[in-house]
């Protein structure tokens, strides 16, 4: 058989490789502690599961759902945006439910990218932005996110001709993998930039509800004129620990929402209706699970930052997201450090280079491990550092 070039050139998804390595170790009977994947370890709240079970019993929900979802779900999303962000959305024109945000993120490129087209993509960034572009034969133009610029892209440094030629601009705050946040001032600037260069903006915002120290992230849709230039992807995955149920949404620009819905209506058959009803229960139900979960993550964040800094690994406490962005010690790059950790102490972290060239020099640690595993993993790291083969020993 002869496969398409797009498959030949497609790298395996970052976490597939990591999962394979972990499985190999575990098969050998080793206890692996993984800080690698951002997948909440806390279960979905009971009232959401109860609604799901009840809805699963109802034959009405056993049949094909509509691609654009239940009108009640679109309304629940619109109401949630109004309550949370003060943003008023038209439930039928400015909202589309997704099979997880990743569904929309990967498929929006079908709506914008013809072969040779440019998408502006943050580096480091969630791999799906560039992969979606590449699958369509497009060219990602990478926007470096650096500590000096608080991990925000420097829009003014994009060459004029690139900005003019580009069709899509990807942004993501609270950010994965850096844990950085953006304020409304930045989003306003993005809208201005998009207007000037006729760009469609895709803001990926699944972490707006995962925040610490009383900080409340903003939505891109709060920016003046945002709905004229772009959409926001959101998800119930991280907000309600629903990664396994696969449900998210895109909101904003009606033309973009319509195009995405048209593509999806030809490719998938919607979200299982029982899951849509569970999502309504999540969005309309009690929200106290959110601060409860954030308190758990915040405690873990503080614990990990303290332990890392104590063993000489530099990182700052993230104000939001599930991640810490940690500098690798001298004498290592992100891959050699992650590999050494896995081989020496069976601790898994994600090498920054996996998120793009500018991720080099960093590893990402996720806070989605129960406290006991977290302490155990970091203690192993500390022991290794102090051993003969440890990283301090190498650089001195
Ligand atoms: C987790 C994550 C997503 C995917 O969310 P789903 O709704 O589970 O598909 C999208 N973007 C970023 C940056 C993420 O970290």
PDB file of C-alpha atoms in Angstrom, residues 82-296:
ATOM      1  CA  UNK A  82     -22.388  35.298  30.563  1.00  0.00           C
ATOM      2  CA  UNK A  83     -22.181  34.357  34.230  1.00  0.00           C
ATOM      3  CA  UNK A  84     -18.463  33.728  34.284  1.00  0.00           C
ATOM      4  CA  UNK A  85     -17.139  36.373  31.892  1.00  0.00           C
ATOM      5  CA  UNK A  86     -20.015  38.765  31.283  1.00  0.00           C
ATOM      6  CA  UNK A  87     -19.885  37.774  27.612  1.00  0.00           C
ATOM      7  CA  UNK A  88     -23.222  37.498  25.781  1.00  0.00           C
ATOM      8  CA  UNK A  89     -23.223  34.830  23.044  1.00  0.00           C
ATOM      9  CA  UNK A  90     -25.924  33.883  20.569  1.00  0.00           C
ATOM     10  CA  UNK A  91     -26.498  30.200  21.452  1.00  0.00           C
ATOM     11  CA  UNK A  92     -27.320  29.149  17.883  1.00  0.00           C
ATOM     12  CA  UNK A  93     -24.795  31.221  15.960  1.00  0.00           C
ATOM     13  CA  UNK A  94     -21.873  31.750  18.282  1.00  0.00           C
ATOM     14  CA  UNK A  95     -21.616  28.393  20.096  1.00  0.00           C
ATOM     15  CA  UNK A  96     -20.795  24.889  18.909  1.00  0.00           C
ATOM     16  CA  UNK A  97     -20.231  21.922  21.223  1.00  0.00           C
ATOM     17  CA  UNK A  98     -17.169  19.803  20.452  1.00  0.00           C
ATOM     18  CA  UNK A  99     -15.949  16.269  21.088  1.00  0.00           C
ATOM     19  CA  UNK A 100     -13.411  17.852  23.415  1.00  0.00           C
ATOM     20  CA  UNK A 101     -11.612  21.073  22.495  1.00  0.00           C
ATOM     21  CA  UNK A 102      -9.056  19.015  20.540  1.00  0.00           C
ATOM     22  CA  UNK A 103     -11.803  18.170  18.023  1.00  0.00           C
ATOM     23  CA  UNK A 104     -12.284  21.832  17.146  1.00  0.00           C
ATOM     24  CA  UNK A 105      -8.608  22.754  17.409  1.00  0.00           C
ATOM     25  CA  UNK A 106      -7.627  20.087  14.902  1.00  0.00           C
ATOM     26  CA  UNK A 107     -10.536  20.678  12.511  1.00  0.00           C
ATOM     27  CA  UNK A 108     -10.508  24.477  12.343  1.00  0.00           C
ATOM     28  CA  UNK A 109      -7.418  24.247  10.115  1.00  0.00           C
ATOM     29  CA  UNK A 110      -9.654  22.559   7.516  1.00  0.00           C
ATOM     30  CA  UNK A 111     -11.656  25.787   7.408  1.00  0.00           C
ATOM     31  CA  UNK A 112      -8.690  28.114   6.876  1.00  0.00           C
ATOM     32  CA  UNK A 113      -5.569  26.404   5.659  1.00  0.00           C
ATOM     33  CA  UNK A 114      -5.011  25.588   2.007  1.00  0.00           C
ATOM     34  CA  UNK A 115      -1.671  24.089   0.960  1.00  0.00           C
ATOM     35  CA  UNK A 116       1.073  26.642   1.513  1.00  0.00           C
ATOM     36  CA  UNK A 117      -0.967  28.871   3.828  1.00  0.00           C
ATOM     37  CA  UNK A 118       0.611  30.213   6.998  1.00  0.00           C
ATOM     38  CA  UNK A 119      -0.648  29.861  10.564  1.00  0.00           C
ATOM     39  CA  UNK A 120       1.033  31.770  13.385  1.00  0.00           C
ATOM     40  CA  UNK A 121       1.679  29.241  16.126  1.00  0.00           C
ATOM     41  CA  UNK A 122       3.114  29.714  19.615  1.00  0.00           C
ATOM     42  CA  UNK A 123       6.397  27.936  20.376  1.00  0.00           C
ATOM     43  CA  UNK A 124       6.355  26.173  22.787  1.00  0.00           C
ATOM     44  CA  UNK A 125       2.712  25.235  22.274  1.00  0.00           C
ATOM     45  CA  UNK A 126       0.097  22.518  22.422  1.00  0.00           C
ATOM     46  CA  UNK A 127       1.185  20.309  19.499  1.00  0.00           C
ATOM     47  CA  UNK A 128      -2.242  20.174  17.803  1.00  0.00           C
ATOM     48  CA  UNK A 129      -2.006  23.786  16.505  1.00  0.00           C
ATOM     49  CA  UNK A 130       0.967  23.015  14.297  1.00  0.00           C
ATOM     50  CA  UNK A 131      -0.067  19.440  13.481  1.00  0.00           C
ATOM     51  CA  UNK A 132      -3.480  20.658  12.243  1.00  0.00           C
ATOM     52  CA  UNK A 133      -1.688  23.194  10.055  1.00  0.00           C
ATOM     53  CA  UNK A 134       0.780  20.605   8.704  1.00  0.00           C
ATOM     54  CA  UNK A 135      -1.959  18.065   7.931  1.00  0.00           C
ATOM     55  CA  UNK A 136      -3.605  20.642   5.672  1.00  0.00           C
ATOM     56  CA  UNK A 137      -0.306  21.255   3.881  1.00  0.00           C
ATOM     57  CA  UNK A 138       0.067  24.602   5.605  1.00  0.00           C
ATOM     58  CA  UNK A 139       3.155  26.150   7.152  1.00  0.00           C
ATOM     59  CA  UNK A 140       3.341  27.028  10.840  1.00  0.00           C
ATOM     60  CA  UNK A 141       5.269  30.240  11.504  1.00  0.00           C
ATOM     61  CA  UNK A 142       6.450  29.923  15.068  1.00  0.00           C
ATOM     62  CA  UNK A 143       6.103  32.705  17.607  1.00  0.00           C
ATOM     63  CA  UNK A 144       8.675  32.151  20.364  1.00  0.00           C
ATOM     64  CA  UNK A 145       7.348  32.421  23.919  1.00  0.00           C
ATOM     65  CA  UNK A 146      10.198  33.438  26.183  1.00  0.00           C
ATOM     66  CA  UNK A 147      10.582  34.205  29.846  1.00  0.00           C
ATOM     67  CA  UNK A 148      11.743  37.740  28.960  1.00  0.00           C
ATOM     68  CA  UNK A 149       8.344  38.493  27.440  1.00  0.00           C
ATOM     69  CA  UNK A 150       6.380  36.608  30.123  1.00  0.00           C
ATOM     70  CA  UNK A 151       5.724  33.838  27.600  1.00  0.00           C
ATOM     71  CA  UNK A 152       3.549  36.111  25.443  1.00  0.00           C
ATOM     72  CA  UNK A 153       4.253  36.235  21.700  1.00  0.00           C
ATOM     73  CA  UNK A 154       5.927  39.446  20.586  1.00  0.00           C
ATOM     74  CA  UNK A 155       3.452  40.342  17.848  1.00  0.00           C
ATOM     75  CA  UNK A 156       5.460  43.401  16.755  1.00  0.00           C
ATOM     76  CA  UNK A 157       8.431  41.222  15.874  1.00  0.00           C
ATOM     77  CA  UNK A 158       6.485  39.230  13.269  1.00  0.00           C
ATOM     78  CA  UNK A 159       7.772  40.283   9.822  1.00  0.00           C
ATOM     79  CA  UNK A 160       5.233  42.401   7.959  1.00  0.00           C
ATOM     80  CA  UNK A 161       5.008  40.045   4.947  1.00  0.00           C
ATOM     81  CA  UNK A 162       4.464  37.001   7.182  1.00  0.00           C
ATOM     82  CA  UNK A 163       1.706  38.758   9.135  1.00  0.00           C
ATOM     83  CA  UNK A 164       0.031  39.759   5.877  1.00  0.00           C
ATOM     84  CA  UNK A 165       0.230  36.299   4.357  1.00  0.00           C
ATOM     85  CA  UNK A 166      -0.852  34.430   7.512  1.00  0.00           C
ATOM     86  CA  UNK A 167      -4.479  33.402   7.902  1.00  0.00           C
ATOM     87  CA  UNK A 168      -4.695  32.085  11.442  1.00  0.00           C
ATOM     88  CA  UNK A 169      -3.233  33.232  14.749  1.00  0.00           C
ATOM     89  CA  UNK A 170      -3.123  30.744  17.631  1.00  0.00           C
ATOM     90  CA  UNK A 171      -2.895  31.826  21.253  1.00  0.00           C
ATOM     91  CA  UNK A 172      -3.434  29.935  24.504  1.00  0.00           C
ATOM     92  CA  UNK A 173      -3.783  31.405  28.015  1.00  0.00           C
ATOM     93  CA  UNK A 174      -3.543  30.223  30.752  1.00  0.00           C
ATOM     94  CA  UNK A 175      -0.758  28.576  28.809  1.00  0.00           C
ATOM     95  CA  UNK A 176       0.205  24.991  28.325  1.00  0.00           C
ATOM     96  CA  UNK A 177       3.098  24.170  28.773  1.00  0.00           C
ATOM     97  CA  UNK A 178       4.535  27.308  30.449  1.00  0.00           C
ATOM     98  CA  UNK A 179       1.772  28.036  32.982  1.00  0.00           C
ATOM     99  CA  UNK A 180       1.866  31.703  31.877  1.00  0.00           C
ATOM    100  CA  UNK A 181      -1.214  33.932  31.945  1.00  0.00           C
ATOM    101  CA  UNK A 182      -2.392  36.845  29.798  1.00  0.00           C
ATOM    102  CA  UNK A 183      -4.467  39.878  30.725  1.00  0.00           C
ATOM    103  CA  UNK A 184      -7.162  41.720  28.815  1.00  0.00           C
ATOM    104  CA  UNK A 185      -4.588  44.252  27.604  1.00  0.00           C
ATOM    105  CA  UNK A 186      -2.800  41.505  25.683  1.00  0.00           C
ATOM    106  CA  UNK A 187      -6.050  40.152  24.232  1.00  0.00           C
ATOM    107  CA  UNK A 188      -7.032  43.656  23.102  1.00  0.00           C
ATOM    108  CA  UNK A 189      -3.692  43.925  21.346  1.00  0.00           C
ATOM    109  CA  UNK A 190      -4.330  40.585  19.635  1.00  0.00           C
ATOM    110  CA  UNK A 191      -7.678  41.854  18.313  1.00  0.00           C
ATOM    111  CA  UNK A 192      -6.013  44.999  16.964  1.00  0.00           C
ATOM    112  CA  UNK A 193      -3.270  42.949  15.315  1.00  0.00           C
ATOM    113  CA  UNK A 194      -5.821  40.557  13.783  1.00  0.00           C
ATOM    114  CA  UNK A 195      -7.786  43.483  12.354  1.00  0.00           C
ATOM    115  CA  UNK A 196      -4.702  45.069  10.880  1.00  0.00           C
ATOM    116  CA  UNK A 197      -3.603  41.883   9.113  1.00  0.00           C
ATOM    117  CA  UNK A 198      -6.987  40.249   8.477  1.00  0.00           C
ATOM    118  CA  UNK A 199      -6.237  37.225  10.650  1.00  0.00           C
ATOM    119  CA  UNK A 200      -8.633  34.759  12.229  1.00  0.00           C
ATOM    120  CA  UNK A 201      -7.758  34.301  15.893  1.00  0.00           C
ATOM    121  CA  UNK A 202      -8.077  30.961  17.645  1.00  0.00           C
ATOM    122  CA  UNK A 203      -7.745  31.309  21.387  1.00  0.00           C
ATOM    123  CA  UNK A 204      -7.442  28.028  23.230  1.00  0.00           C
ATOM    124  CA  UNK A 205      -8.601  28.575  26.809  1.00  0.00           C
ATOM    125  CA  UNK A 206      -9.277  25.268  28.604  1.00  0.00           C
ATOM    126  CA  UNK A 207      -7.529  26.450  31.790  1.00  0.00           C
ATOM    127  CA  UNK A 208      -9.476  29.620  32.594  1.00  0.00           C
ATOM    128  CA  UNK A 209     -11.002  27.874  35.626  1.00  0.00           C
ATOM    129  CA  UNK A 210      -7.777  26.293  36.915  1.00  0.00           C
ATOM    130  CA  UNK A 211      -6.188  29.194  38.767  1.00  0.00           C
ATOM    131  CA  UNK A 212      -4.584  29.929  42.101  1.00  0.00           C
ATOM    132  CA  UNK A 213      -4.122  32.567  44.788  1.00  0.00           C
ATOM    133  CA  UNK A 214      -7.532  34.069  44.009  1.00  0.00           C
ATOM    134  CA  UNK A 215      -6.497  34.918  40.445  1.00  0.00           C
ATOM    135  CA  UNK A 216      -9.330  34.828  37.866  1.00  0.00           C
ATOM    136  CA  UNK A 217      -8.173  34.406  34.261  1.00  0.00           C
ATOM    137  CA  UNK A 218     -10.005  36.360  31.563  1.00  0.00           C
ATOM    138  CA  UNK A 219     -11.582  35.061  28.373  1.00  0.00           C
ATOM    139  CA  UNK A 220     -10.403  36.226  24.955  1.00  0.00           C
ATOM    140  CA  UNK A 221     -14.084  36.896  24.227  1.00  0.00           C
ATOM    141  CA  UNK A 222     -13.971  39.727  26.785  1.00  0.00           C
ATOM    142  CA  UNK A 223     -11.651  41.700  24.520  1.00  0.00           C
ATOM    143  CA  UNK A 224     -13.245  44.553  22.608  1.00  0.00           C
ATOM    144  CA  UNK A 225     -14.229  43.244  19.166  1.00  0.00           C
ATOM    145  CA  UNK A 226     -13.005  39.697  19.811  1.00  0.00           C
ATOM    146  CA  UNK A 227     -16.025  38.089  18.187  1.00  0.00           C
ATOM    147  CA  UNK A 228     -15.339  39.984  14.969  1.00  0.00           C
ATOM    148  CA  UNK A 229     -11.949  38.356  14.556  1.00  0.00           C
ATOM    149  CA  UNK A 230     -11.929  35.070  16.386  1.00  0.00           C
ATOM    150  CA  UNK A 231     -13.178  32.192  18.430  1.00  0.00           C
ATOM    151  CA  UNK A 232     -12.289  30.634  21.738  1.00  0.00           C
ATOM    152  CA  UNK A 233     -11.981  26.934  22.366  1.00  0.00           C
ATOM    153  CA  UNK A 234     -13.017  25.807  25.801  1.00  0.00           C
ATOM    154  CA  UNK A 235     -13.515  22.485  27.441  1.00  0.00           C
ATOM    155  CA  UNK A 236     -15.131  20.730  30.359  1.00  0.00           C
ATOM    156  CA  UNK A 237     -12.050  18.489  30.574  1.00  0.00           C
ATOM    157  CA  UNK A 238      -9.951  20.489  32.998  1.00  0.00           C
ATOM    158  CA  UNK A 239     -12.732  22.497  34.653  1.00  0.00           C
ATOM    159  CA  UNK A 240     -14.803  19.507  35.801  1.00  0.00           C
ATOM    160  CA  UNK A 241     -12.278  16.642  35.505  1.00  0.00           C
ATOM    161  CA  UNK A 242     -14.081  15.333  32.443  1.00  0.00           C
ATOM    162  CA  UNK A 243     -11.193  14.520  30.102  1.00  0.00           C
ATOM    163  CA  UNK A 244     -12.513  10.978  29.600  1.00  0.00           C
ATOM    164  CA  UNK A 245     -15.983  12.110  28.544  1.00  0.00           C
ATOM    165  CA  UNK A 246     -14.767  14.194  25.598  1.00  0.00           C
ATOM    166  CA  UNK A 247     -16.775  17.372  25.623  1.00  0.00           C
ATOM    167  CA  UNK A 248     -15.819  20.957  24.932  1.00  0.00           C
ATOM    168  CA  UNK A 249     -16.985  23.929  22.879  1.00  0.00           C
ATOM    169  CA  UNK A 250     -16.016  26.700  20.526  1.00  0.00           C
ATOM    170  CA  UNK A 251     -17.586  30.138  20.903  1.00  0.00           C
ATOM    171  CA  UNK A 252     -17.323  33.478  19.142  1.00  0.00           C
ATOM    172  CA  UNK A 253     -17.222  34.590  15.518  1.00  0.00           C
ATOM    173  CA  UNK A 254     -20.369  33.317  13.798  1.00  0.00           C
ATOM    174  CA  UNK A 255     -18.672  32.767  10.424  1.00  0.00           C
ATOM    175  CA  UNK A 256     -15.934  30.664  11.982  1.00  0.00           C
ATOM    176  CA  UNK A 257     -18.414  28.708  14.102  1.00  0.00           C
ATOM    177  CA  UNK A 258     -20.518  28.038  11.021  1.00  0.00           C
ATOM    178  CA  UNK A 259     -17.514  26.841   8.996  1.00  0.00           C
ATOM    179  CA  UNK A 260     -16.352  24.568  11.814  1.00  0.00           C
ATOM    180  CA  UNK A 261     -19.855  23.155  12.241  1.00  0.00           C
ATOM    181  CA  UNK A 262     -20.097  22.477   8.505  1.00  0.00           C
ATOM    182  CA  UNK A 263     -16.782  20.616   8.500  1.00  0.00           C
ATOM    183  CA  UNK A 264     -17.760  18.633  11.575  1.00  0.00           C
ATOM    184  CA  UNK A 265     -21.209  17.759  10.228  1.00  0.00           C
ATOM    185  CA  UNK A 266     -19.411  16.014   7.369  1.00  0.00           C
ATOM    186  CA  UNK A 267     -16.863  14.229   9.543  1.00  0.00           C
ATOM    187  CA  UNK A 268     -18.478  13.254  12.834  1.00  0.00           C
ATOM    188  CA  UNK A 269     -21.931  12.629  14.202  1.00  0.00           C
ATOM    189  CA  UNK A 270     -21.811  14.748  17.289  1.00  0.00           C
ATOM    190  CA  UNK A 271     -21.330  14.118  20.995  1.00  0.00           C
ATOM    191  CA  UNK A 272     -23.181  11.215  22.643  1.00  0.00           C
ATOM    192  CA  UNK A 273     -26.318  12.865  23.983  1.00  0.00           C
ATOM    193  CA  UNK A 274     -26.010  11.493  27.520  1.00  0.00           C
ATOM    194  CA  UNK A 275     -22.650  13.233  27.726  1.00  0.00           C
ATOM    195  CA  UNK A 276     -24.198  16.483  26.481  1.00  0.00           C
ATOM    196  CA  UNK A 277     -26.784  16.223  29.257  1.00  0.00           C
ATOM    197  CA  UNK A 278     -24.032  15.568  31.807  1.00  0.00           C
ATOM    198  CA  UNK A 279     -22.271  18.672  30.458  1.00  0.00           C
ATOM    199  CA  UNK A 280     -25.409  20.744  31.053  1.00  0.00           C
ATOM    200  CA  UNK A 281     -25.472  19.430  34.629  1.00  0.00           C
ATOM    201  CA  UNK A 282     -21.828  20.480  34.988  1.00  0.00           C
ATOM    202  CA  UNK A 283     -22.325  23.997  33.600  1.00  0.00           C
ATOM    203  CA  UNK A 284     -25.598  24.672  35.421  1.00  0.00           C
ATOM    204  CA  UNK A 285     -24.938  22.736  38.623  1.00  0.00           C
ATOM    205  CA  UNK A 286     -23.072  23.701  41.795  1.00  0.00           C
ATOM    206  CA  UNK A 287     -19.660  25.152  41.010  1.00  0.00           C
ATOM    207  CA  UNK A 288     -17.977  24.590  44.380  1.00  0.00           C
ATOM    208  CA  UNK A 289     -15.954  21.717  42.925  1.00  0.00           C
ATOM    209  CA  UNK A 290     -13.858  24.292  41.070  1.00  0.00           C
ATOM    210  CA  UNK A 291     -12.385  26.124  44.087  1.00  0.00           C
ATOM    211  CA  UNK A 292     -12.077  22.759  45.869  1.00  0.00           C
ATOM    212  CA  UNK A 293      -9.986  21.304  43.076  1.00  0.00           C
ATOM    213  CA  UNK A 294      -7.954  24.469  42.695  1.00  0.00           C
ATOM    214  CA  UNK A 295      -7.089  24.342  46.397  1.00  0.00           C
ATOM    215  CA  UNK A 296      -5.720  20.827  45.854  1.00  0.00           C
TER     216      UNK A 296
END
